Amino acid sequence: GAAKGGDVVAIRPGRYAGFTVGDDSTMRDGAFLGVVALGAPGEVIIDRPLSDPSWMIYVRAGHHVILDGLALLGSRDGKGPRGGIMIDGAFRATGQLAHHVVVRNVWSDGHRKWGIHATDSRTVLVQDSFFTRSFEEHGVYVSDGSDDWTLRRNVFFANNAGGLQINVDPLASFEEAVEHPRFAGHPRHDGTRAWAELTLKRGDELFGANGWPDGRGYN
């Protein structure tokens, strides 16, 4: 909780509860927060959530953070937290996207639904990591208005419903976005293309192109 942009939190081998990373103006280009495991691979284990019971690590409208070398171990029986890492803009409450997140050298195993889940996110790098044995769904699930992702040199193994799912969902994105107070007075969803085009136009005016969960999956 005391760490700021430019700091490195170096974690000794052992077992720990997880954590949340939120919006912090000290975290910026050139001043990422590093959360880095010491020791051999697999010796720093996060095996339970802390502030949010659904996730081991929750990046909630957070940004400029590097998660390096952590082992995120679920219960492997379908009864534990929903996932290892959640990357989420929580847009209706924050008006932001989670962004500039690096996940590398991570092993996320045995979670109820996902190794990583992401929604309302942009500019994310996932590399050299393992996503295994998700009990119900995917190793990594990138959803809704998530842009500018790079996934490279990862291993997906024995996940119940596929290793990698990229599902950019305009309907879910719009339903989330129009709950933000700046959309007050916007017409209610009526299932038409005209409503969708109006929503896209209004969202770009309010938040800028690719600055809100627009369901388009840019880059």
JSON list of C-alpha atoms in Angstrom, two decimals:
[
{"chain": "A", "resi": 1, "resn": "GLY", "atom": "CA", "xyz": [0.00, 0.00, 0.00]},
{"chain": "A", "resi": 2, "resn": "ALA", "atom": "CA", "xyz": [2.95, 2.36, 0.51]},
{"chain": "A", "resi": 3, "resn": "ALA", "atom": "CA", "xyz": [4.54, 1.65, -2.87]},
{"chain": "A", "resi": 4, "resn": "LYS", "atom": "CA", "xyz": [4.50, 4.33, -5.57]},
{"chain": "A", "resi": 5, "resn": "GLY", "atom": "CA", "xyz": [5.41, 4.59, -9.22]},
{"chain": "A", "resi": 6, "resn": "GLY", "atom": "CA", "xyz": [9.08, 3.79, -9.78]},
{"chain": "A", "resi": 7, "resn": "ASP", "atom": "CA", "xyz": [9.25, 1.48, -6.75]},
{"chain": "A", "resi": 8, "resn": "VAL", "atom": "CA", "xyz": [9.95, -2.24, -6.82]},
{"chain": "A", "resi": 9, "resn": "VAL", "atom": "CA", "xyz": [8.23, -4.49, -4.29]},
{"chain": "A", "resi": 10, "resn": "ALA", "atom": "CA", "xyz": [10.60, -7.47, -4.03]},
{"chain": "A", "resi": 11, "resn": "ILE", "atom": "CA", "xyz": [8.91, -10.52, -2.46]},
{"chain": "A", "resi": 12, "resn": "ARG", "atom": "CA", "xyz": [10.86, -13.18, -0.61]},
{"chain": "A", "resi": 13, "resn": "PRO", "atom": "CA", "xyz": [9.94, -16.85, -1.12]},
{"chain": "A", "resi": 14, "resn": "GLY", "atom": "CA", "xyz": [6.84, -17.83, 0.85]},
{"chain": "A", "resi": 15, "resn": "ARG", "atom": "CA", "xyz": [3.06, -17.89, 0.72]},
{"chain": "A", "resi": 16, "resn": "TYR", "atom": "CA", "xyz": [1.04, -14.67, 0.65]},
{"chain": "A", "resi": 17, "resn": "ALA", "atom": "CA", "xyz": [-2.41, -13.18, 0.22]},
{"chain": "A", "resi": 18, "resn": "GLY", "atom": "CA", "xyz": [-2.97, -11.17, -2.93]},
{"chain": "A", "resi": 19, "resn": "PHE", "atom": "CA", "xyz": [-3.43, -7.43, -3.42]},
{"chain": "A", "resi": 20, "resn": "THR", "atom": "CA", "xyz": [-5.19, -4.70, -5.37]},
{"chain": "A", "resi": 21, "resn": "VAL", "atom": "CA", "xyz": [-3.57, -2.06, -7.60]},
{"chain": "A", "resi": 22, "resn": "GLY", "atom": "CA", "xyz": [-5.69, 1.04, -8.17]},
{"chain": "A", "resi": 23, "resn": "ASP", "atom": "CA", "xyz": [-5.33, 4.38, -9.92]},
{"chain": "A", "resi": 24, "resn": "ASP", "atom": "CA", "xyz": [-2.24, 6.23, -8.67]},
{"chain": "A", "resi": 25, "resn": "SER", "atom": "CA", "xyz": [-0.91, 9.33, -10.39]},
{"chain": "A", "resi": 26, "resn": "THR", "atom": "CA", "xyz": [2.68, 8.48, -9.40]},
{"chain": "A", "resi": 27, "resn": "MET", "atom": "CA", "xyz": [2.51, 5.44, -11.70]},
{"chain": "A", "resi": 28, "resn": "ARG", "atom": "CA", "xyz": [3.21, 6.68, -15.22]},
{"chain": "A", "resi": 29, "resn": "ASP", "atom": "CA", "xyz": [5.45, 6.23, -18.24]},
{"chain": "A", "resi": 30, "resn": "GLY", "atom": "CA", "xyz": [8.98, 5.84, -16.92]},
{"chain": "A", "resi": 31, "resn": "ALA", "atom": "CA", "xyz": [7.70, 5.11, -13.40]},
{"chain": "A", "resi": 32, "resn": "PHE", "atom": "CA", "xyz": [6.05, 1.70, -13.34]},
{"chain": "A", "resi": 33, "resn": "LEU", "atom": "CA", "xyz": [5.40, -0.13, -10.08]},
{"chain": "A", "resi": 34, "resn": "GLY", "atom": "CA", "xyz": [7.21, -3.48, -10.12]},
{"chain": "A", "resi": 35, "resn": "VAL", "atom": "CA", "xyz": [5.96, -6.40, -8.04]},
{"chain": "A", "resi": 36, "resn": "VAL", "atom": "CA", "xyz": [8.74, -8.95, -8.43]},
{"chain": "A", "resi": 37, "resn": "ALA", "atom": "CA", "xyz": [9.27, -12.44, -7.01]},
{"chain": "A", "resi": 38, "resn": "LEU", "atom": "CA", "xyz": [12.68, -13.35, -5.59]},
{"chain": "A", "resi": 39, "resn": "GLY", "atom": "CA", "xyz": [14.06, -16.87, -5.46]},
{"chain": "A", "resi": 40, "resn": "ALA", "atom": "CA", "xyz": [13.55, -19.73, -7.90]},
{"chain": "A", "resi": 41, "resn": "PRO", "atom": "CA", "xyz": [10.44, -19.94, -10.11]},
{"chain": "A", "resi": 42, "resn": "GLY", "atom": "CA", "xyz": [7.42, -20.98, -8.06]},
{"chain": "A", "resi": 43, "resn": "GLU", "atom": "CA", "xyz": [8.86, -20.04, -4.66]},
{"chain": "A", "resi": 44, "resn": "VAL", "atom": "CA", "xyz": [6.72, -16.90, -4.25]},
{"chain": "A", "resi": 45, "resn": "ILE", "atom": "CA", "xyz": [3.17, -18.20, -4.00]},
{"chain": "A", "resi": 46, "resn": "ILE", "atom": "CA", "xyz": [-0.05, -16.21, -3.78]},
{"chain": "A", "resi": 47, "resn": "ASP", "atom": "CA", "xyz": [-2.69, -18.69, -2.66]},
{"chain": "A", "resi": 48, "resn": "ARG", "atom": "CA", "xyz": [-5.59, -16.56, -1.41]},
{"chain": "A", "resi": 49, "resn": "PRO", "atom": "CA", "xyz": [-7.28, -13.22, -2.11]},
{"chain": "A", "resi": 50, "resn": "LEU", "atom": "CA", "xyz": [-7.07, -10.23, 0.18]},
{"chain": "A", "resi": 51, "resn": "SER", "atom": "CA", "xyz": [-9.42, -7.29, -0.46]},
{"chain": "A", "resi": 52, "resn": "ASP", "atom": "CA", "xyz": [-11.69, -8.80, -3.13]},
{"chain": "A", "resi": 53, "resn": "PRO", "atom": "CA", "xyz": [-12.69, -12.45, -2.67]},
{"chain": "A", "resi": 54, "resn": "SER", "atom": "CA", "xyz": [-13.00, -13.06, -6.41]},
{"chain": "A", "resi": 55, "resn": "TRP", "atom": "CA", "xyz": [-9.37, -12.42, -7.40]},
{"chain": "A", "resi": 56, "resn": "MET", "atom": "CA", "xyz": [-5.87, -13.10, -6.15]},
{"chain": "A", "resi": 57, "resn": "ILE", "atom": "CA", "xyz": [-4.60, -9.89, -7.80]},
{"chain": "A", "resi": 58, "resn": "TYR", "atom": "CA", "xyz": [-7.05, -7.15, -8.83]},
{"chain": "A", "resi": 59, "resn": "VAL", "atom": "CA", "xyz": [-5.87, -4.32, -11.09]},
{"chain": "A", "resi": 60, "resn": "ARG", "atom": "CA", "xyz": [-8.88, -1.99, -10.68]},
{"chain": "A", "resi": 61, "resn": "ALA", "atom": "CA", "xyz": [-8.49, 1.02, -12.97]},
{"chain": "A", "resi": 62, "resn": "GLY", "atom": "CA", "xyz": [-4.81, 0.56, -12.24]},
{"chain": "A", "resi": 63, "resn": "HIS", "atom": "CA", "xyz": [-1.99, 1.24, -14.64]},
{"chain": "A", "resi": 64, "resn": "HIS", "atom": "CA", "xyz": [1.78, 1.16, -15.11]},
{"chain": "A", "resi": 65, "resn": "VAL", "atom": "CA", "xyz": [2.33, -2.01, -13.10]},
{"chain": "A", "resi": 66, "resn": "ILE", "atom": "CA", "xyz": [4.59, -5.03, -13.73]},
{"chain": "A", "resi": 67, "resn": "LEU", "atom": "CA", "xyz": [3.73, -8.41, -12.17]},
{"chain": "A", "resi": 68, "resn": "ASP", "atom": "CA", "xyz": [6.82, -10.61, -12.46]},
{"chain": "A", "resi": 69, "resn": "GLY", "atom": "CA", "xyz": [7.54, -14.16, -11.34]},
{"chain": "A", "resi": 70, "resn": "LEU", "atom": "CA", "xyz": [4.53, -14.84, -9.14]},
{"chain": "A", "resi": 71, "resn": "ALA", "atom": "CA", "xyz": [2.83, -18.21, -8.75]},
{"chain": "A", "resi": 72, "resn": "LEU", "atom": "CA", "xyz": [-0.93, -17.75, -8.32]},
{"chain": "A", "resi": 73, "resn": "LEU", "atom": "CA", "xyz": [-2.32, -21.03, -7.04]},
{"chain": "A", "resi": 74, "resn": "GLY", "atom": "CA", "xyz": [-6.06, -21.67, -6.94]},
{"chain": "A", "resi": 75, "resn": "SER", "atom": "CA", "xyz": [-7.85, -24.40, -5.08]},
{"chain": "A", "resi": 76, "resn": "ARG", "atom": "CA", "xyz": [-7.95, -26.72, -8.14]},
{"chain": "A", "resi": 77, "resn": "ASP", "atom": "CA", "xyz": [-11.39, -27.96, -7.08]},
{"chain": "A", "resi": 78, "resn": "GLY", "atom": "CA", "xyz": [-13.67, -25.30, -8.57]},
{"chain": "A", "resi": 79, "resn": "LYS", "atom": "CA", "xyz": [-14.47, -23.80, -5.17]},
{"chain": "A", "resi": 80, "resn": "GLY", "atom": "CA", "xyz": [-11.90, -21.03, -4.79]},
{"chain": "A", "resi": 81, "resn": "PRO", "atom": "CA", "xyz": [-11.72, -17.46, -6.13]},
{"chain": "A", "resi": 82, "resn": "ARG", "atom": "CA", "xyz": [-12.89, -16.81, -9.67]},
{"chain": "A", "resi": 83, "resn": "GLY", "atom": "CA", "xyz": [-9.45, -16.05, -11.04]},
{"chain": "A", "resi": 84, "resn": "GLY", "atom": "CA", "xyz": [-5.79, -15.36, -10.57]},
{"chain": "A", "resi": 85, "resn": "ILE", "atom": "CA", "xyz": [-5.54, -11.83, -12.04]},
{"chain": "A", "resi": 86, "resn": "MET", "atom": "CA", "xyz": [-8.35, -9.43, -12.90]},
{"chain": "A", "resi": 87, "resn": "ILE", "atom": "CA", "xyz": [-7.46, -6.42, -15.11]},
{"chain": "A", "resi": 88, "resn": "ASP", "atom": "CA", "xyz": [-10.52, -4.16, -15.05]},
{"chain": "A", "resi": 89, "resn": "GLY", "atom": "CA", "xyz": [-11.23, -0.51, -15.69]},
{"chain": "A", "resi": 90, "resn": "ALA", "atom": "CA", "xyz": [-14.43, -0.72, -13.60]},
{"chain": "A", "resi": 91, "resn": "PHE", "atom": "CA", "xyz": [-15.58, 1.86, -16.10]},
{"chain": "A", "resi": 92, "resn": "ARG", "atom": "CA", "xyz": [-19.07, 2.65, -14.83]},
{"chain": "A", "resi": 93, "resn": "ALA", "atom": "CA", "xyz": [-17.56, 3.78, -11.52]},
{"chain": "A", "resi": 94, "resn": "THR", "atom": "CA", "xyz": [-14.20, 5.20, -12.65]},
{"chain": "A", "resi": 95, "resn": "GLY", "atom": "CA", "xyz": [-14.63, 6.36, -16.25]},
{"chain": "A", "resi": 96, "resn": "GLN", "atom": "CA", "xyz": [-11.24, 4.77, -16.97]},
{"chain": "A", "resi": 97, "resn": "LEU", "atom": "CA", "xyz": [-9.62, 1.77, -18.58]},
{"chain": "A", "resi": 98, "resn": "ALA", "atom": "CA", "xyz": [-6.96, -0.30, -16.84]},
{"chain": "A", "resi": 99, "resn": "HIS", "atom": "CA", "xyz": [-3.81, 0.13, -18.91]},
{"chain": "A", "resi": 100, "resn": "HIS", "atom": "CA", "xyz": [-0.06, -0.36, -19.19]},
{"chain": "A", "resi": 101, "resn": "VAL", "atom": "CA", "xyz": [-0.03, -3.68, -17.35]},
{"chain": "A", "resi": 102, "resn": "VAL", "atom": "CA", "xyz": [2.76, -6.24, -17.76]},
{"chain": "A", "resi": 103, "resn": "VAL", "atom": "CA", "xyz": [2.35, -9.88, -16.68]},
{"chain": "A", "resi": 104, "resn": "ARG", "atom": "CA", "xyz": [5.52, -11.90, -17.16]},
{"chain": "A", "resi": 105, "resn": "ASN", "atom": "CA", "xyz": [7.03, -15.12, -15.80]},
{"chain": "A", "resi": 106, "resn": "VAL", "atom": "CA", "xyz": [3.78, -15.86, -13.97]},
{"chain": "A", "resi": 107, "resn": "TRP", "atom": "CA", "xyz": [2.20, -19.24, -13.31]},
{"chain": "A", "resi": 108, "resn": "SER", "atom": "CA", "xyz": [-1.56, -19.05, -12.74]},
{"chain": "A", "resi": 109, "resn": "ASP", "atom": "CA", "xyz": [-3.02, -22.47, -11.95]},
{"chain": "A", "resi": 110, "resn": "GLY", "atom": "CA", "xyz": [-6.17, -24.17, -10.75]},
{"chain": "A", "resi": 111, "resn": "HIS", "atom": "CA", "xyz": [-8.58, -21.25, -10.56]},
{"chain": "A", "resi": 112, "resn": "ARG", "atom": "CA", "xyz": [-12.33, -21.61, -10.62]},
{"chain": "A", "resi": 113, "resn": "LYS", "atom": "CA", "xyz": [-12.79, -19.72, -13.91]},
{"chain": "A", "resi": 114, "resn": "TRP", "atom": "CA", "xyz": [-9.70, -17.97, -15.32]},
{"chain": "A", "resi": 115, "resn": "GLY", "atom": "CA", "xyz": [-5.96, -17.54, -14.90]},
{"chain": "A", "resi": 116, "resn": "ILE", "atom": "CA", "xyz": [-6.41, -13.94, -16.10]},
{"chain": "A", "resi": 117, "resn": "HIS", "atom": "CA", "xyz": [-9.65, -12.14, -16.86]},
{"chain": "A", "resi": 118, "resn": "ALA", "atom": "CA", "xyz": [-9.68, -8.66, -18.38]},
{"chain": "A", "resi": 119, "resn": "THR", "atom": "CA", "xyz": [-12.36, -6.16, -19.26]},
{"chain": "A", "resi": 120, "resn": "ASP", "atom": "CA", "xyz": [-12.19, -2.44, -20.09]},
{"chain": "A", "resi": 121, "resn": "SER", "atom": "CA", "xyz": [-8.42, -2.58, -20.59]},
{"chain": "A", "resi": 122, "resn": "ARG", "atom": "CA", "xyz": [-5.77, -1.39, -23.01]},
{"chain": "A", "resi": 123, "resn": "THR", "atom": "CA", "xyz": [-2.03, -1.71, -23.58]},
{"chain": "A", "resi": 124, "resn": "VAL", "atom": "CA", "xyz": [-1.37, -5.02, -21.83]},
{"chain": "A", "resi": 125, "resn": "LEU", "atom": "CA", "xyz": [1.60, -7.37, -22.29]},
{"chain": "A", "resi": 126, "resn": "VAL", "atom": "CA", "xyz": [1.43, -11.01, -21.20]},
{"chain": "A", "resi": 127, "resn": "GLN", "atom": "CA", "xyz": [4.56, -13.03, -21.89]},
{"chain": "A", "resi": 128, "resn": "ASP", "atom": "CA", "xyz": [6.62, -16.05, -20.81]},
{"chain": "A", "resi": 129, "resn": "SER", "atom": "CA", "xyz": [3.82, -17.24, -18.51]},
{"chain": "A", "resi": 130, "resn": "PHE", "atom": "CA", "xyz": [1.83, -20.41, -17.83]},
{"chain": "A", "resi": 131, "resn": "PHE", "atom": "CA", "xyz": [-1.98, -20.60, -17.52]},
{"chain": "A", "resi": 132, "resn": "THR", "atom": "CA", "xyz": [-3.11, -24.05, -16.48]},
{"chain": "A", "resi": 133, "resn": "ARG", "atom": "CA", "xyz": [-6.06, -26.08, -15.20]},
{"chain": "A", "resi": 134, "resn": "SER", "atom": "CA", "xyz": [-8.79, -23.45, -15.04]},
{"chain": "A", "resi": 135, "resn": "PHE", "atom": "CA", "xyz": [-11.65, -25.49, -13.62]},
{"chain": "A", "resi": 136, "resn": "GLU", "atom": "CA", "xyz": [-14.62, -24.03, -15.56]},
{"chain": "A", "resi": 137, "resn": "GLU", "atom": "CA", "xyz": [-13.33, -21.84, -18.38]},
{"chain": "A", "resi": 138, "resn": "HIS", "atom": "CA", "xyz": [-10.15, -20.38, -19.89]},
{"chain": "A", "resi": 139, "resn": "GLY", "atom": "CA", "xyz": [-6.51, -19.84, -19.07]},
{"chain": "A", "resi": 140, "resn": "VAL", "atom": "CA", "xyz": [-6.77, -16.22, -20.23]},
{"chain": "A", "resi": 141, "resn": "TYR", "atom": "CA", "xyz": [-10.04, -14.45, -21.10]},
{"chain": "A", "resi": 142, "resn": "VAL", "atom": "CA", "xyz": [-9.79, -11.00, -22.72]},
{"chain": "A", "resi": 143, "resn": "SER", "atom": "CA", "xyz": [-13.27, -9.51, -22.99]},
{"chain": "A", "resi": 144, "resn": "ASP", "atom": "CA", "xyz": [-15.37, -6.46, -23.80]},
{"chain": "A", "resi": 145, "resn": "GLY", "atom": "CA", "xyz": [-13.69, -3.18, -24.75]},
{"chain": "A", "resi": 146, "resn": "SER", "atom": "CA", "xyz": [-10.07, -4.33, -24.43]},
{"chain": "A", "resi": 147, "resn": "ASP", "atom": "CA", "xyz": [-7.51, -2.84, -26.85]},
{"chain": "A", "resi": 148, "resn": "ASP", "atom": "CA", "xyz": [-3.83, -3.11, -27.75]},
{"chain": "A", "resi": 149, "resn": "TRP", "atom": "CA", "xyz": [-2.87, -6.44, -26.22]},
{"chain": "A", "resi": 150, "resn": "THR", "atom": "CA", "xyz": [0.28, -8.45, -26.85]},
{"chain": "A", "resi": 151, "resn": "LEU", "atom": "CA", "xyz": [0.49, -12.12, -25.81]},
{"chain": "A", "resi": 152, "resn": "ARG", "atom": "CA", "xyz": [3.70, -13.97, -26.62]},
{"chain": "A", "resi": 153, "resn": "ARG", "atom": "CA", "xyz": [5.62, -17.08, -25.57]},
{"chain": "A", "resi": 154, "resn": "ASN", "atom": "CA", "xyz": [2.92, -18.29, -23.17]},
{"chain": "A", "resi": 155, "resn": "VAL", "atom": "CA", "xyz": [1.79, -21.83, -22.40]},
{"chain": "A", "resi": 156, "resn": "PHE", "atom": "CA", "xyz": [-1.89, -22.79, -22.01]},
{"chain": "A", "resi": 157, "resn": "PHE", "atom": "CA", "xyz": [-2.52, -26.29, -20.67]},
{"chain": "A", "resi": 158, "resn": "ALA", "atom": "CA", "xyz": [-5.49, -28.37, -19.48]},
{"chain": "A", "resi": 159, "resn": "ASN", "atom": "CA", "xyz": [-7.97, -25.50, -19.16]},
{"chain": "A", "resi": 160, "resn": "ASN", "atom": "CA", "xyz": [-11.54, -26.75, -19.26]},
{"chain": "A", "resi": 161, "resn": "ALA", "atom": "CA", "xyz": [-12.88, -24.47, -22.03]},
{"chain": "A", "resi": 162, "resn": "GLY", "atom": "CA", "xyz": [-9.80, -23.54, -24.04]},
{"chain": "A", "resi": 163, "resn": "GLY", "atom": "CA", "xyz": [-6.55, -21.83, -23.23]},
{"chain": "A", "resi": 164, "resn": "LEU", "atom": "CA", "xyz": [-7.10, -18.36, -24.71]},
{"chain": "A", "resi": 165, "resn": "GLN", "atom": "CA", "xyz": [-10.45, -16.68, -25.28]},
{"chain": "A", "resi": 166, "resn": "ILE", "atom": "CA", "xyz": [-10.63, -13.22, -26.89]},
{"chain": "A", "resi": 167, "resn": "ASN", "atom": "CA", "xyz": [-14.23, -12.11, -26.92]},
{"chain": "A", "resi": 168, "resn": "VAL", "atom": "CA", "xyz": [-14.73, -8.43, -27.69]},
{"chain": "A", "resi": 169, "resn": "ASP", "atom": "CA", "xyz": [-18.42, -7.97, -26.96]},
{"chain": "A", "resi": 170, "resn": "PRO", "atom": "CA", "xyz": [-20.02, -4.67, -28.10]},
{"chain": "A", "resi": 171, "resn": "LEU", "atom": "CA", "xyz": [-23.30, -5.31, -26.28]},
{"chain": "A", "resi": 172, "resn": "ALA", "atom": "CA", "xyz": [-21.65, -5.98, -22.92]},
{"chain": "A", "resi": 173, "resn": "SER", "atom": "CA", "xyz": [-19.34, -3.00, -23.46]},
{"chain": "A", "resi": 174, "resn": "PHE", "atom": "CA", "xyz": [-22.18, -0.62, -24.26]},
{"chain": "A", "resi": 175, "resn": "GLU", "atom": "CA", "xyz": [-24.25, -1.82, -21.33]},
{"chain": "A", "resi": 176, "resn": "GLU", "atom": "CA", "xyz": [-21.30, -1.08, -19.02]},
{"chain": "A", "resi": 177, "resn": "ALA", "atom": "CA", "xyz": [-20.40, 2.26, -20.60]},
{"chain": "A", "resi": 178, "resn": "VAL", "atom": "CA", "xyz": [-23.83, 3.86, -20.61]},
{"chain": "A", "resi": 179, "resn": "GLU", "atom": "CA", "xyz": [-24.07, 3.35, -16.83]},
{"chain": "A", "resi": 180, "resn": "HIS", "atom": "CA", "xyz": [-21.38, 6.00, -16.38]},
{"chain": "A", "resi": 181, "resn": "PRO", "atom": "CA", "xyz": [-22.85, 9.32, -15.17]},
{"chain": "A", "resi": 182, "resn": "ARG", "atom": "CA", "xyz": [-21.53, 11.21, -18.20]},
{"chain": "A", "resi": 183, "resn": "PHE", "atom": "CA", "xyz": [-23.95, 9.19, -20.36]},
{"chain": "A", "resi": 184, "resn": "ALA", "atom": "CA", "xyz": [-26.90, 10.60, -18.38]},
{"chain": "A", "resi": 185, "resn": "GLY", "atom": "CA", "xyz": [-29.83, 11.25, -20.69]},
{"chain": "A", "resi": 186, "resn": "HIS", "atom": "CA", "xyz": [-28.57, 8.86, -23.37]},
{"chain": "A", "resi": 187, "resn": "PRO", "atom": "CA", "xyz": [-31.42, 6.90, -25.01]},
{"chain": "A", "resi": 188, "resn": "ARG", "atom": "CA", "xyz": [-32.09, 3.46, -23.61]},
{"chain": "A", "resi": 189, "resn": "HIS", "atom": "CA", "xyz": [-30.84, 0.46, -25.52]},
{"chain": "A", "resi": 190, "resn": "ASP", "atom": "CA", "xyz": [-33.40, -0.63, -28.11]},
{"chain": "A", "resi": 191, "resn": "GLY", "atom": "CA", "xyz": [-31.44, -3.32, -29.96]},
{"chain": "A", "resi": 192, "resn": "THR", "atom": "CA", "xyz": [-30.97, -1.31, -33.15]},
{"chain": "A", "resi": 193, "resn": "ARG", "atom": "CA", "xyz": [-27.89, -0.50, -35.20]},
{"chain": "A", "resi": 194, "resn": "ALA", "atom": "CA", "xyz": [-28.87, 3.17, -35.00]},
{"chain": "A", "resi": 195, "resn": "TRP", "atom": "CA", "xyz": [-28.66, 3.07, -31.19]},
{"chain": "A", "resi": 196, "resn": "ALA", "atom": "CA", "xyz": [-25.24, 1.38, -31.36]},
{"chain": "A", "resi": 197, "resn": "GLU", "atom": "CA", "xyz": [-23.91, 3.98, -33.80]},
{"chain": "A", "resi": 198, "resn": "LEU", "atom": "CA", "xyz": [-25.26, 6.80, -31.64]},
{"chain": "A", "resi": 199, "resn": "THR", "atom": "CA", "xyz": [-23.59, 5.25, -28.57]},
{"chain": "A", "resi": 200, "resn": "LEU", "atom": "CA", "xyz": [-20.26, 4.94, -30.40]},
{"chain": "A", "resi": 201, "resn": "LYS", "atom": "CA", "xyz": [-20.44, 8.56, -31.47]},
{"chain": "A", "resi": 202, "resn": "ARG", "atom": "CA", "xyz": [-21.36, 9.79, -27.99]},
{"chain": "A", "resi": 203, "resn": "GLY", "atom": "CA", "xyz": [-18.69, 7.69, -26.26]},
{"chain": "A", "resi": 204, "resn": "ASP", "atom": "CA", "xyz": [-15.95, 8.97, -28.57]},
{"chain": "A", "resi": 205, "resn": "GLU", "atom": "CA", "xyz": [-17.07, 12.54, -27.91]},
{"chain": "A", "resi": 206, "resn": "LEU", "atom": "CA", "xyz": [-17.03, 12.04, -24.13]},
{"chain": "A", "resi": 207, "resn": "PHE", "atom": "CA", "xyz": [-13.92, 9.92, -23.65]},
{"chain": "A", "resi": 208, "resn": "GLY", "atom": "CA", "xyz": [-11.98, 9.98, -26.93]},
{"chain": "A", "resi": 209, "resn": "ALA", "atom": "CA", "xyz": [-11.51, 7.21, -29.48]},
{"chain": "A", "resi": 210, "resn": "ASN", "atom": "CA", "xyz": [-10.41, 3.96, -27.80]},
{"chain": "A", "resi": 211, "resn": "GLY", "atom": "CA", "xyz": [-10.73, 5.65, -24.40]},
{"chain": "A", "resi": 212, "resn": "TRP", "atom": "CA", "xyz": [-13.82, 3.78, -23.22]},
{"chain": "A", "resi": 213, "resn": "PRO", "atom": "CA", "xyz": [-15.27, 0.23, -23.47]},
{"chain": "A", "resi": 214, "resn": "ASP", "atom": "CA", "xyz": [-16.48, 0.56, -27.07]},
{"chain": "A", "resi": 215, "resn": "GLY", "atom": "CA", "xyz": [-16.45, -3.16, -27.94]},
{"chain": "A", "resi": 216, "resn": "ARG", "atom": "CA", "xyz": [-14.14, -2.69, -30.91]},
{"chain": "A", "resi": 217, "resn": "GLY", "atom": "CA", "xyz": [-10.96, -4.44, -29.79]},
{"chain": "A", "resi": 218, "resn": "TYR", "atom": "CA", "xyz": [-8.49, -2.04, -31.41]},
{"chain": "A", "resi": 219, "resn": "ASN", "atom": "CA", "xyz": [-5.07, -3.56, -32.21]}
]
